[in-house]
């Protein structure tokens, strides 16, 4: 059986666990094509105008899988951590997608760890039953998938970006120690599906690296570091991704090697409008150069490049004036 996984949203966190789980159960995993203008246009034509850019792109990726697979894996992500939630758009996505015609059936199992972590295995069991009647086989597949996921997070914590870590997990490249870098560090804060999708982000990470920056993101930090720093907020945020972004921003703003911060938001994102504002205030208070980029389907590449270059000039100017004590 061929299972399609759209290369969007929480793919950047959980693709290794999903892939190993399905393969252990004997299925073949097929990914949607990389994001491109064609994929985005498909999504724009079928999604409602009100949703944010990443959800419109998700429509395009799901449509890209039509005719290529037997089932599409589109879990209803409610919560991935106790007492926290994922944005409601994730919750409604399978229902919105189901209105499209010509798609294979969806595996839209609910993932809800709000009350207890063990609900993750209940979700795995529900999916596993589609492929086998053996509980042992499902349990073994689940355990193997967790082991790979642990390795994946370890690679991210070493400083790799998700596509680089996935390439190592899939044996496309060998794992090698990261070289010591003298480059200036820029913290890039945003939802994983915005910053790591090189089409949507207009290859921000690649451009920053070409300019000579070392890029640090929230995914490079362990959960405890993020949670500890997020307690700076007077009240706990119940959105997991928003909390990750605030916690990572607060951590990086206190690091002397971090010379500037870029916050990437998606147009139409409710949580971003609040977390972005808070991050900007913290960055201004810390006196670090700060750039806020809001992406939507009309964002032009030239505008992004101009703002990025101006930001980089500011970071370098600040560095030089600090070096001369002026
Ligand atoms: S958090 Fe924002 S960008 Fe992400 S799915 Fe929700 S509305 Fe869209």
Short mmCIF file of C-alpha atoms and ligand atoms in Angstrom, two decimals:
data_model
loop_
_atom_site.label_atom_id
_atom_site.label_comp_id
_atom_site.label_asym_id
_atom_site.label_seq_id
_atom_site.Cartn_x
_atom_site.Cartn_y
_atom_site.Cartn_z
CA UNK A 1 0.00 0.00 0.00
CA UNK A 2 1.31 3.47 -0.85
CA UNK A 3 0.90 6.12 1.84
CA UNK A 4 1.25 9.77 0.84
CA UNK A 5 2.71 12.25 3.30
CA UNK A 6 2.38 15.95 2.40
CA UNK A 7 5.68 17.79 2.86
CA UNK A 8 4.10 20.51 4.99
CA UNK A 9 3.25 21.65 8.54
CA UNK A 10 4.44 19.14 11.17
CA UNK A 11 6.27 17.08 8.55
CA UNK A 12 9.33 19.09 9.71
CA UNK A 13 9.00 17.62 13.24
CA UNK A 14 7.55 14.18 12.77
CA UNK A 15 8.37 12.87 9.28
CA UNK A 16 11.03 10.37 10.51
CA UNK A 17 8.64 8.78 13.05
CA UNK A 18 5.80 8.59 10.51
CA UNK A 19 7.97 7.13 7.80
CA UNK A 20 9.57 4.41 9.92
CA UNK A 21 6.21 3.47 11.43
CA UNK A 22 4.56 2.98 8.04
CA UNK A 23 7.53 1.17 6.55
CA UNK A 24 7.71 -1.21 9.51
CA UNK A 25 4.07 -2.06 8.80
CA UNK A 26 4.94 -2.88 5.20
CA UNK A 27 3.69 0.28 3.49
CA UNK A 28 5.56 2.38 0.95
CA UNK A 29 5.86 6.06 1.86
CA UNK A 30 5.52 8.63 -0.92
CA UNK A 31 6.25 12.28 -0.20
CA UNK A 32 4.57 15.13 -2.05
CA UNK A 33 6.84 17.11 -4.39
CA UNK A 34 8.92 19.93 -2.97
CA UNK A 35 7.06 23.24 -2.67
CA UNK A 36 6.99 25.23 -5.88
CA UNK A 37 4.86 27.82 -7.60
CA UNK A 38 2.80 25.04 -9.20
CA UNK A 39 2.08 23.35 -5.85
CA UNK A 40 1.18 26.66 -4.21
CA UNK A 41 -1.13 27.69 -7.07
CA UNK A 42 -3.00 24.37 -6.74
CA UNK A 43 -3.50 25.14 -3.05
CA UNK A 44 -4.57 28.73 -3.65
CA UNK A 45 -7.22 27.59 -6.12
CA UNK A 46 -8.80 25.12 -3.69
CA UNK A 47 -8.38 26.64 -0.21
CA UNK A 48 -10.65 29.28 1.28
CA UNK A 49 -9.19 32.80 1.26
CA UNK A 50 -9.30 33.18 5.05
CA UNK A 51 -6.71 30.53 5.91
CA UNK A 52 -3.01 31.28 6.40
CA UNK A 53 -0.33 30.68 3.79
CA UNK A 54 0.97 27.35 5.25
CA UNK A 55 -2.53 25.86 5.18
CA UNK A 56 -3.06 27.00 1.58
CA UNK A 57 0.24 25.35 0.72
CA UNK A 58 -0.91 22.19 2.53
CA UNK A 59 -3.88 21.99 0.14
CA UNK A 60 -1.46 22.12 -2.79
CA UNK A 61 0.71 19.34 -1.36
CA UNK A 62 -2.28 17.08 -0.71
CA UNK A 63 -3.50 17.63 -4.27
CA UNK A 64 -0.01 16.85 -5.53
CA UNK A 65 -0.38 13.34 -4.06
CA UNK A 66 -3.69 12.63 -5.83
CA UNK A 67 -3.37 9.69 -8.19
CA UNK A 68 0.04 8.69 -6.78
CA UNK A 69 -0.97 6.94 -3.53
CA UNK A 70 -3.66 4.71 -1.98
CA UNK A 71 -4.07 6.70 1.23
CA UNK A 72 -3.00 10.13 2.43
CA UNK A 73 -1.75 10.56 5.97
CA UNK A 74 -3.19 13.78 7.35
CA UNK A 75 -3.47 13.42 11.13
CA UNK A 76 -5.74 15.75 13.08
CA UNK A 77 -3.08 17.34 15.30
CA UNK A 78 -4.82 18.60 18.44
CA UNK A 79 -2.03 18.53 21.01
CA UNK A 80 1.52 17.17 21.06
CA UNK A 81 2.28 18.11 24.66
CA UNK A 82 0.46 17.88 27.97
CA UNK A 83 -1.67 20.98 28.72
CA UNK A 84 -0.79 22.60 25.40
CA UNK A 85 -2.46 22.81 22.01
CA UNK A 86 -1.58 23.08 18.34
CA UNK A 87 -3.21 25.89 16.33
CA UNK A 88 -6.91 25.15 15.54
CA UNK A 89 -6.20 25.28 11.79
CA UNK A 90 -4.42 21.92 12.15
CA UNK A 91 -7.52 20.54 13.77
CA UNK A 92 -9.80 21.52 10.94
CA UNK A 93 -7.43 20.69 8.09
CA UNK A 94 -8.64 17.10 7.44
CA UNK A 95 -12.25 18.34 7.27
CA UNK A 96 -11.36 21.11 4.85
CA UNK A 97 -9.36 18.69 2.68
CA UNK A 98 -12.16 16.14 2.64
CA UNK A 99 -14.30 18.63 0.68
CA UNK A 100 -11.90 18.34 -2.28
CA UNK A 101 -12.77 15.93 -5.06
CA UNK A 102 -10.62 13.17 -6.55
CA UNK A 103 -8.47 12.47 -3.50
CA UNK A 104 -7.67 9.02 -2.05
CA UNK A 105 -9.07 8.32 1.46
CA UNK A 106 -7.41 10.16 4.34
CA UNK A 107 -5.88 8.68 7.49
CA UNK A 108 -7.00 11.47 9.79
CA UNK A 109 -6.33 9.94 13.19
CA UNK A 110 -6.56 12.41 16.09
CA UNK A 111 -3.33 13.05 17.96
CA UNK A 112 -4.25 14.54 21.30
CA UNK A 113 -1.68 14.41 24.10
CA UNK A 114 -3.32 17.22 26.06
CA UNK A 115 -4.35 14.88 28.87
CA UNK A 116 -1.73 12.13 28.64
CA UNK A 117 1.32 11.25 26.59
CA UNK A 118 0.25 7.62 26.22
CA UNK A 119 -2.50 8.77 23.83
CA UNK A 120 0.28 8.78 21.20
CA UNK A 121 0.32 4.98 21.23
CA UNK A 122 -3.48 4.85 21.03
CA UNK A 123 -3.22 6.92 17.82
CA UNK A 124 -0.48 4.59 16.50
CA UNK A 125 -2.68 1.57 17.23
CA UNK A 126 -5.63 3.09 15.37
CA UNK A 127 -3.47 3.68 12.30
CA UNK A 128 -1.64 0.35 12.61
CA UNK A 129 -4.93 -1.59 12.49
CA UNK A 130 -5.36 -0.46 8.87
CA UNK A 131 -2.31 -2.57 7.98
CA UNK A 132 -2.24 -5.48 10.40
CA UNK A 133 -4.22 -7.27 13.09
CA UNK A 134 -1.08 -7.97 15.11
CA UNK A 135 -0.68 -5.77 18.20
CA UNK A 136 2.90 -6.94 18.53
CA UNK A 137 3.73 -5.75 15.02
CA UNK A 138 2.19 -2.35 15.72
CA UNK A 139 4.04 -2.07 19.03
CA UNK A 140 7.36 -3.01 17.41
CA UNK A 141 6.83 -0.51 14.60
CA UNK A 142 5.99 2.19 17.13
CA UNK A 143 9.10 1.51 19.24
CA UNK A 144 11.38 1.50 16.16
CA UNK A 145 9.84 4.77 15.00
CA UNK A 146 10.44 6.36 18.42
CA UNK A 147 14.11 5.34 18.29
CA UNK A 148 14.57 7.04 14.91
CA UNK A 149 12.71 10.11 16.12
CA UNK A 150 15.12 10.35 19.07
CA UNK A 151 18.07 10.26 16.67
CA UNK A 152 16.40 12.95 14.52
CA UNK A 153 15.96 15.33 17.47
CA UNK A 154 19.55 14.67 18.55
CA UNK A 155 20.76 15.77 15.10
CA UNK A 156 18.62 18.93 15.30
CA UNK A 157 20.04 19.74 18.73
CA UNK A 158 23.53 19.48 17.24
CA UNK A 159 22.65 22.41 14.98
CA UNK A 160 21.44 20.75 11.77
CA UNK A 161 18.39 21.97 9.90
CA UNK A 162 15.51 19.45 9.45
CA UNK A 163 16.23 18.73 5.74
CA UNK A 164 19.90 18.06 6.64
CA UNK A 165 18.95 15.79 9.55
CA UNK A 166 16.42 13.92 7.38
CA UNK A 167 19.12 13.33 4.74
CA UNK A 168 21.33 11.71 7.40
CA UNK A 169 18.48 9.61 8.81
CA UNK A 170 17.69 8.38 5.29
CA UNK A 171 21.38 7.55 4.67
CA UNK A 172 21.64 10.02 1.79
CA UNK A 173 24.64 11.66 3.48
CA UNK A 174 27.02 10.59 6.23
CA UNK A 175 26.85 12.15 9.68
CA UNK A 176 29.93 14.28 10.26
CA UNK A 177 30.82 16.64 13.11
CA UNK A 178 29.78 20.22 12.33
CA UNK A 179 32.79 22.45 11.66
CA UNK A 180 33.59 25.14 14.24
CA UNK A 181 32.28 28.39 12.80
CA UNK A 182 33.58 31.93 13.23
CA UNK A 183 30.49 33.28 11.49
CA UNK A 184 28.17 35.75 13.15
CA UNK A 185 25.08 34.03 14.52
CA UNK A 186 21.61 35.12 13.47
CA UNK A 187 18.61 33.67 15.30
CA UNK A 188 15.83 32.79 12.88
CA UNK A 189 12.52 32.46 14.68
CA UNK A 190 9.35 31.22 12.99
CA UNK A 191 7.09 28.24 12.50
CA UNK A 192 9.12 25.29 11.16
CA UNK A 193 6.93 25.02 8.05
CA UNK A 194 7.70 28.64 7.19
CA UNK A 195 11.41 28.82 7.79
CA UNK A 196 12.49 25.37 6.53
CA UNK A 197 10.42 25.34 3.36
CA UNK A 198 12.94 26.98 1.06
CA UNK A 199 10.28 27.99 -1.49
CA UNK A 200 8.01 29.73 1.03
CA UNK A 201 10.90 31.34 2.93
CA UNK A 202 12.67 32.23 -0.34
CA UNK A 203 15.64 30.24 0.93
CA UNK A 204 16.27 32.53 3.89
CA UNK A 205 18.59 30.02 5.54
CA UNK A 206 20.67 29.56 2.37
CA UNK A 207 20.84 33.33 1.79
CA UNK A 208 21.94 34.03 5.37
CA UNK A 209 24.60 31.35 5.15
CA UNK A 210 25.85 32.78 1.85
CA UNK A 211 26.14 36.19 3.50
CA UNK A 212 28.38 34.58 6.13
CA UNK A 213 25.93 34.02 8.98
CA UNK A 214 25.53 30.99 11.17
CA UNK A 215 21.80 30.38 11.56
CA UNK A 216 20.30 29.31 14.89
CA UNK A 217 16.67 28.22 15.20
CA UNK A 218 14.29 27.04 17.92
CA UNK A 219 14.72 23.42 16.80
CA UNK A 220 18.39 23.53 17.82
CA UNK A 221 17.38 23.94 21.46
CA UNK A 222 16.31 21.22 23.85
CA UNK A 223 12.75 21.32 25.18
CA UNK A 224 13.84 22.22 28.73
CA UNK A 225 15.79 25.30 27.51
CA UNK A 226 12.80 26.52 25.53
CA UNK A 227 10.31 25.90 28.37
CA UNK A 228 12.55 27.59 30.95
CA UNK A 229 12.91 30.72 28.82
CA UNK A 230 9.23 30.81 27.92
CA UNK A 231 8.41 31.29 31.62
CA UNK A 232 9.41 34.93 31.10
CA UNK A 233 5.87 35.43 29.88
CA UNK A 234 3.49 36.52 32.66
CA UNK A 235 1.08 33.75 31.60
CA UNK A 236 1.80 30.41 29.94
CA UNK A 237 0.98 30.31 26.23
CA UNK A 238 -1.08 27.25 25.40
CA UNK A 239 0.09 27.06 21.77
CA UNK A 240 3.06 24.69 21.59
CA UNK A 241 4.63 26.30 18.53
CA UNK A 242 4.15 29.86 19.81
CA UNK A 243 5.71 28.90 23.10
CA UNK A 244 8.70 27.34 21.33
CA UNK A 245 9.23 30.56 19.38
CA UNK A 246 9.02 32.83 22.45
CA UNK A 247 11.25 30.54 24.54
CA UNK A 248 13.86 30.30 21.77
CA UNK A 249 13.78 34.07 21.13
CA UNK A 250 14.30 34.85 24.84
CA UNK A 251 17.18 32.36 24.99
CA UNK A 252 18.97 33.69 21.90
CA UNK A 253 18.50 37.34 22.89
CA UNK A 254 20.63 36.68 25.97
CA UNK A 255 23.42 34.96 24.04
CA UNK A 256 26.35 37.30 23.29
CA UNK A 257 27.24 35.44 20.06
CA UNK A 258 23.79 36.16 18.58
CA UNK A 259 24.16 39.38 16.59
CA UNK A 260 20.59 39.79 15.37
CA UNK A 261 17.19 38.17 15.12
CA UNK A 262 14.78 37.58 12.26
CA UNK A 263 11.16 36.71 12.96
CA UNK A 264 9.20 35.10 10.12
CA UNK A 265 5.42 35.25 10.28
CA UNK A 266 2.74 34.01 7.91
CA UNK A 267 0.08 36.43 6.74
CA UNK A 268 -3.28 35.43 8.21
CA UNK A 269 -1.73 33.73 11.26
CA UNK A 270 -3.52 34.67 14.49
CA UNK A 271 -0.90 33.29 16.92
CA UNK A 272 1.95 34.97 14.99
CA UNK A 273 0.34 38.39 15.34
CA UNK A 274 0.72 38.09 19.10
CA UNK A 275 3.96 36.14 19.47
CA UNK A 276 5.63 38.30 16.79
CA UNK A 277 4.76 41.48 18.69
CA UNK A 278 6.14 40.06 21.94
CA UNK A 279 9.35 38.85 20.30
CA UNK A 280 9.89 42.25 18.70
CA UNK A 281 9.48 44.01 22.06
CA UNK A 282 11.95 41.64 23.74
CA UNK A 283 14.46 42.11 20.89
CA UNK A 284 14.21 45.92 21.05
CA UNK A 285 14.65 45.77 24.85
CA UNK A 286 17.75 43.60 24.38
CA UNK A 287 19.14 46.10 21.84
CA UNK A 288 19.65 43.52 19.08
CA UNK A 289 19.03 44.28 15.38
CA UNK A 290 15.64 42.82 14.51
CA UNK A 291 13.84 42.09 11.25
CA UNK A 292 10.20 41.07 11.00
CA UNK A 293 9.23 39.35 7.74
CA UNK A 294 5.61 38.56 6.98
CA UNK A 295 5.17 36.12 4.13
CA UNK A 296 2.14 35.62 1.93
CA UNK A 297 1.48 34.35 -1.57
CA UNK A 298 2.15 37.85 -2.99
CA UNK A 299 5.46 38.45 -1.22
CA UNK A 300 8.06 39.42 -3.82
CA UNK A 301 11.58 38.00 -3.68
CA UNK A 302 13.21 41.37 -4.44
CA UNK A 303 11.56 43.00 -1.41
CA UNK A 304 12.72 40.21 0.91
CA UNK A 305 16.29 40.35 -0.42
CA UNK A 306 16.46 44.14 -0.01
CA UNK A 307 15.27 43.96 3.60
CA UNK A 308 17.60 41.08 4.35
CA UNK A 309 20.60 42.97 2.96
CA UNK A 310 19.69 46.10 4.93
CA UNK A 311 19.39 43.98 8.09
CA UNK A 312 22.75 42.33 7.43
CA UNK A 313 24.40 45.76 6.90
CA UNK A 314 22.95 46.88 10.23
CA UNK A 315 24.29 43.75 11.99
CA UNK A 316 27.77 44.33 10.53
CA UNK A 317 27.72 48.05 11.31
CA UNK A 318 26.72 47.26 14.90
CA UNK A 319 29.51 44.72 15.18
CA UNK A 320 32.11 47.18 13.86
CA UNK A 321 31.03 50.04 16.11
CA UNK A 322 31.03 47.70 19.14
CA UNK A 323 34.56 46.52 18.24
CA UNK A 324 35.80 50.14 18.22
CA UNK A 325 33.86 50.94 21.39
CA UNK A 326 31.81 53.69 19.70
S1 LIG B 1 -0.07 28.76 13.71
FE1 LIG B 1 -0.47 30.36 12.22
S2 LIG B 1 0.71 29.76 10.42
FE2 LIG B 1 0.48 27.95 11.70
S3 LIG B 1 -1.33 26.93 10.93
FE3 LIG B 1 -1.98 28.24 12.63
S4 LIG B 1 -2.63 30.14 11.66
FE4 LIG B 1 -1.41 29.00 10.16
#
